[in-house]
Every structure is written in structure tokens, then in C-alpha cells.
mmCIF file of C-alpha atoms in Angstrom:
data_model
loop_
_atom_site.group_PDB
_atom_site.id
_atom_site.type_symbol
_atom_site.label_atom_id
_atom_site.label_comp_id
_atom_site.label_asym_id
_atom_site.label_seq_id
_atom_site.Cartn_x
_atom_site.Cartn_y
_atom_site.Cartn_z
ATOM 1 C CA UNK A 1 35.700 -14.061 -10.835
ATOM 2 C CA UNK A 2 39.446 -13.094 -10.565
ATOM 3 C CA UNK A 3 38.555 -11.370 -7.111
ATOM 4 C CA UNK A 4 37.069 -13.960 -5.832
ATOM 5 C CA UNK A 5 39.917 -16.550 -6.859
ATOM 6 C CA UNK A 6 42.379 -13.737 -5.244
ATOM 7 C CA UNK A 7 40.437 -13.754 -1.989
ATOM 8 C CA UNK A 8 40.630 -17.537 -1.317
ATOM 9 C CA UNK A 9 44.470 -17.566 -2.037
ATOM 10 C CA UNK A 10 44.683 -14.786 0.509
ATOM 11 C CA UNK A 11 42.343 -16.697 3.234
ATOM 12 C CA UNK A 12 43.804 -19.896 2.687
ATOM 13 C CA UNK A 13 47.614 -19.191 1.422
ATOM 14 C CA UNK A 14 48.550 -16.007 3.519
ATOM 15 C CA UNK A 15 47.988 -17.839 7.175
ATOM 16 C CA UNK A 16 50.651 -20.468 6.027
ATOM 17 C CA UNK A 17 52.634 -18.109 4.468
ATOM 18 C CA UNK A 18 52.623 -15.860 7.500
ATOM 19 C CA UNK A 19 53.124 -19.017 10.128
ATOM 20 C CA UNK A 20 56.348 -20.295 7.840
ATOM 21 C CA UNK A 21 58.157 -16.698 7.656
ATOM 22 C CA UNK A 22 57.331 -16.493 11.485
ATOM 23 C CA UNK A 23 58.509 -20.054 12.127
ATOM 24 C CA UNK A 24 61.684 -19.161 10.479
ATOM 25 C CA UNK A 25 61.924 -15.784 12.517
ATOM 26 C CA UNK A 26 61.852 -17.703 16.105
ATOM 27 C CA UNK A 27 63.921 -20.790 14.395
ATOM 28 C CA UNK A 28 61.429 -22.831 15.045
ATOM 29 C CA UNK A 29 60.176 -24.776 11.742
ATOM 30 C CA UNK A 30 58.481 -27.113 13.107
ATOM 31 C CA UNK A 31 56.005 -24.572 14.371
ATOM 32 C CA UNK A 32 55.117 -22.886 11.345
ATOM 33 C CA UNK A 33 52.426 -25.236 10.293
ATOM 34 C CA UNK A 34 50.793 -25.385 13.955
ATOM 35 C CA UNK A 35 51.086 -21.265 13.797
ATOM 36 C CA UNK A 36 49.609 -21.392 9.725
ATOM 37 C CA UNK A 37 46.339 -23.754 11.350
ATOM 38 C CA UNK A 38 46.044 -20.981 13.995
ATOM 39 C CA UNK A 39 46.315 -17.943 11.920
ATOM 40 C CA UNK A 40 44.027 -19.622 9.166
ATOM 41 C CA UNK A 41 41.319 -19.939 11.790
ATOM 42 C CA UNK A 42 41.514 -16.443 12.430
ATOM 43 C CA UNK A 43 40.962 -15.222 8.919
ATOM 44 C CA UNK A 44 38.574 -17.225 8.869
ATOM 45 C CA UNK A 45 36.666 -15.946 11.760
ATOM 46 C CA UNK A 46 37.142 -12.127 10.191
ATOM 47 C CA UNK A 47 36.596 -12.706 6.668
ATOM 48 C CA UNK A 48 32.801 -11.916 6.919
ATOM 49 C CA UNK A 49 33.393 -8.639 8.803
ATOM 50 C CA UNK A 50 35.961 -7.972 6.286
ATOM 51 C CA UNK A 51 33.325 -8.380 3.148
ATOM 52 C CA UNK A 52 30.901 -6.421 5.079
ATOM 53 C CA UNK A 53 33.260 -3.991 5.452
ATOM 54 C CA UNK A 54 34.259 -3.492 1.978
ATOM 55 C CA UNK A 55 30.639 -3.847 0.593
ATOM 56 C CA UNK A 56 29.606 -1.415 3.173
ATOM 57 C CA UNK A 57 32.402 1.162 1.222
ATOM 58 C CA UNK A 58 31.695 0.691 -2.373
ATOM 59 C CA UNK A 59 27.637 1.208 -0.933
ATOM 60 C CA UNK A 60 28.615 4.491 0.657
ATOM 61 C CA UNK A 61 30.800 5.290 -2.244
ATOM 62 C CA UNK A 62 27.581 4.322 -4.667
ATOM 63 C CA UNK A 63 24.948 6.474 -2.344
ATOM 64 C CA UNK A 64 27.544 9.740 -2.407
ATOM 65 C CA UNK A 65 27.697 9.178 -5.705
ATOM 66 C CA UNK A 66 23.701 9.640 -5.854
ATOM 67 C CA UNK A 67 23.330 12.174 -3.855
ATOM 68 C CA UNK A 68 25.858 14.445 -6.009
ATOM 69 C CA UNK A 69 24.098 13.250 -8.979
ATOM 70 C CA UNK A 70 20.290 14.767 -7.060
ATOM 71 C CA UNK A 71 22.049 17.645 -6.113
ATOM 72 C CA UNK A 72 23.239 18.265 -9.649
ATOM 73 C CA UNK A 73 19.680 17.695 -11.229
ATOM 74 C CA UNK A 74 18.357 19.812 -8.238
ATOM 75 C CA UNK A 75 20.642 22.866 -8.922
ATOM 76 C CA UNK A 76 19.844 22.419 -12.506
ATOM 77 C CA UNK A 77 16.404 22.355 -12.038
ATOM 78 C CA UNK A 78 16.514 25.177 -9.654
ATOM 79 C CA UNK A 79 18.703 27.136 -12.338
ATOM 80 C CA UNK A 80 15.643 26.607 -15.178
ATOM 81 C CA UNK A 81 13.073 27.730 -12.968
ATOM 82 C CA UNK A 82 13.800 31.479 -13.007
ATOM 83 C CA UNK A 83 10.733 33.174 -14.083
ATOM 84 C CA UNK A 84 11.558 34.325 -18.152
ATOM 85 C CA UNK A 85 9.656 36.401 -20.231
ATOM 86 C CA UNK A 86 7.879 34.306 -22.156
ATOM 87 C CA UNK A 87 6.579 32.757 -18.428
ATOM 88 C CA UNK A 88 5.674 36.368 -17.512
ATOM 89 C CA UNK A 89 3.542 36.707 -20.942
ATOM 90 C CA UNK A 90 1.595 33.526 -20.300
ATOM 91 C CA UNK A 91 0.552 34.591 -17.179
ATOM 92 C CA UNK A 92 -0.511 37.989 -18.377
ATOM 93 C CA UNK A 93 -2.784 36.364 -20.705
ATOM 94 C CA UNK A 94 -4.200 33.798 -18.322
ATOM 95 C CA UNK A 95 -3.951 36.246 -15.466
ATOM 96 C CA UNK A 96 -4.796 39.983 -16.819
ATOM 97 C CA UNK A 97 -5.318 41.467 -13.188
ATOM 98 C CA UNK A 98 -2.140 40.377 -12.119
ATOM 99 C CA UNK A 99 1.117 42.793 -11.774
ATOM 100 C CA UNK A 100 4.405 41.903 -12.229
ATOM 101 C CA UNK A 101 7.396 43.617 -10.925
ATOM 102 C CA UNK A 102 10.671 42.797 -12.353
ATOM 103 C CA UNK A 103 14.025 44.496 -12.216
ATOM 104 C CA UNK A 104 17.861 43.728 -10.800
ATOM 105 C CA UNK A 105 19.139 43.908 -8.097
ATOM 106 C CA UNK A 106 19.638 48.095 -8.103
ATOM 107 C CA UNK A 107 16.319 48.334 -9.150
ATOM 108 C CA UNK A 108 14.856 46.269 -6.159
ATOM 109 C CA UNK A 109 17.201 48.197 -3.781
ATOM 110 C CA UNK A 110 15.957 51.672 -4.661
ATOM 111 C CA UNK A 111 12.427 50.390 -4.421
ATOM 112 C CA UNK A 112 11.429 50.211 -1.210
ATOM 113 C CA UNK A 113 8.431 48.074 -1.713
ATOM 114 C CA UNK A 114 9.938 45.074 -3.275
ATOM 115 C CA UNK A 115 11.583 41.892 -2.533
ATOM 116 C CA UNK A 116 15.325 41.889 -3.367
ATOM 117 C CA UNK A 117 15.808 38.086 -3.045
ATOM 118 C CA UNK A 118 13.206 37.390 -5.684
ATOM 119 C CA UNK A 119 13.979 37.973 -9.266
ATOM 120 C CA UNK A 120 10.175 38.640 -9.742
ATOM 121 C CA UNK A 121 7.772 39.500 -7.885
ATOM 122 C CA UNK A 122 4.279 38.261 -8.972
ATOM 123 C CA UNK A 123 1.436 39.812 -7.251
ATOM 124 C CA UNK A 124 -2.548 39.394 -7.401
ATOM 125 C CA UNK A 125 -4.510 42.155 -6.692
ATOM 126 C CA UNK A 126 -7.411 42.281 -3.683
ATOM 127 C CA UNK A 127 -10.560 40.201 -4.962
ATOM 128 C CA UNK A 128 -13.717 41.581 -3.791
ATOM 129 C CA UNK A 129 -14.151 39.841 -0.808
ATOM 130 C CA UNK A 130 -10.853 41.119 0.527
ATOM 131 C CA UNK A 131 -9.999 40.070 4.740
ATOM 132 C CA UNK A 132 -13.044 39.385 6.361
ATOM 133 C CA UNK A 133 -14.751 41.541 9.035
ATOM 134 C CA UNK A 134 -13.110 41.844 11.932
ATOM 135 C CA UNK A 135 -14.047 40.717 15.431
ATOM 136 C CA UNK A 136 -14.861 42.021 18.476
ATOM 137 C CA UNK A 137 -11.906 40.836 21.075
ATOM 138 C CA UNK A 138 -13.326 38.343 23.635
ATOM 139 C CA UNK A 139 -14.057 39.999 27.064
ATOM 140 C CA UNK A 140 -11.293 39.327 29.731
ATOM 141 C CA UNK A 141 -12.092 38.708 33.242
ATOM 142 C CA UNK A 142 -8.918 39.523 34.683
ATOM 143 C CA UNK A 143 -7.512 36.067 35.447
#
């Protein structure tokens, strides 16, 4: 309420303000009301662009505001996703064929088998049906 009681004394006071001081300035009073008429047209003529503008701020201020907020919830969820023990365990029990490699980053390095940018590595062994058969290349006729 207050802003909006600021913003019309701005729009309608400042041009007459502004046309009297400048009226003054060229000594030339009777001017200054002619000059006020004039400059209050002007604001005006801008004071839609001028909201726009400043609701177009506090939105880009709101929706950085949001994203930091996602990325903070992201990085969180990221950071409880790690695979724990208890995780491991539960998938030993559903999963009894399945291996699990864990170790650091040492570990990983002096294996040569492993990935070092996972913490672990979960890997299913070859069902029965394994790759299929392969296939006979298709014959080329030299074009």
C-alpha cells in the first residue's frame, strides 16, 4: 500500500518538481508548469516499462532463488544416495548371485579391473542365456 502511494507521488509530484527547479535554472518561472505538463506526460508514457521492469527483477531474483534451492535438494539427494552397507546387505539377500566390489580409492587404483569413479561396483553375473549366437557377416559385393 505504502509503495503504491510512493509511486503516484513520484509520477505525479516529481515532473512538477523537476519543471519548477528547471524553470528556476533558465529564470524562466513562467515555464515551469508548461515544462512539469511535459515531463508528466513522459512518466507517464514509461511508467509501464518501468513496472515491467522491476517485476521482471524481483521474478528473476525469485526463479534464482529456486534454482539454488533444486540444486541444494539435488546435491543433497545426490549426497544420500551413496550405496551403504545396510543397501549392500539388502541386495545380497534379494540378489544372492550378485557380487559386490567395494573399496577406496587406493583400493580401486591397484585393481585393475574396477571402476575408480564408482564407490561400488555392483555386478550380476552371466545368466544362462548369455550374448546370443553370433552371425554370419552379410556378403559384400564390392560396391
Amino acid at each position: 500500500m505504502y509503495w503504491l502511494l510512493l509511486a503516484v507521488l513520484l509520477i505525479f509530484g516529481l515532473p512538477f518538481l523537476i519543471g519548477r527547479l528547471l524553470g528556476r535554472a533558465l529564470k524562466m518561472k513562467d515555464i515551469s508548469v508548461r515544462v512539469g505538463i511535459v515531463l508528466l506526460a513522459a512518466f507517464l508514457g514509461l511508467t509501464p516499462f518501468a513496472a515491467q521492469w522491476v517485476l521482471g527483477m524481483q521474478e528473476q531474483r525469485e526463479y534464482e532463488s529456486a534454482i539454488a534451492e533444486w540444486q541444494q535438494k539435488l546435491d543433497e539427494r545426490l549426497s544420500n544416495s551413496k550405496v551403504t552397507d545396510q543397501g549392500i546387505e539388502k541386495l545380497r539377500q534379494a540378489l544372492p548371485e550378485l557380487q559386490v566390489i567395494r573399496g577406496t580409492e587406493d583400493e580401486q587404483a591397484e585393481a585393475p579391473d574396477t571402476d575408480t569413479d564408482a564407490d561400488a561396483e555392483l555386478t550380476a553375473p552371466a545368466g544362462p542365456a548369455g550374448p546370443g549366437p553370433e552371425l554370419p557377416e552379410a556378403p559384400h559385393d564390392g560396391n
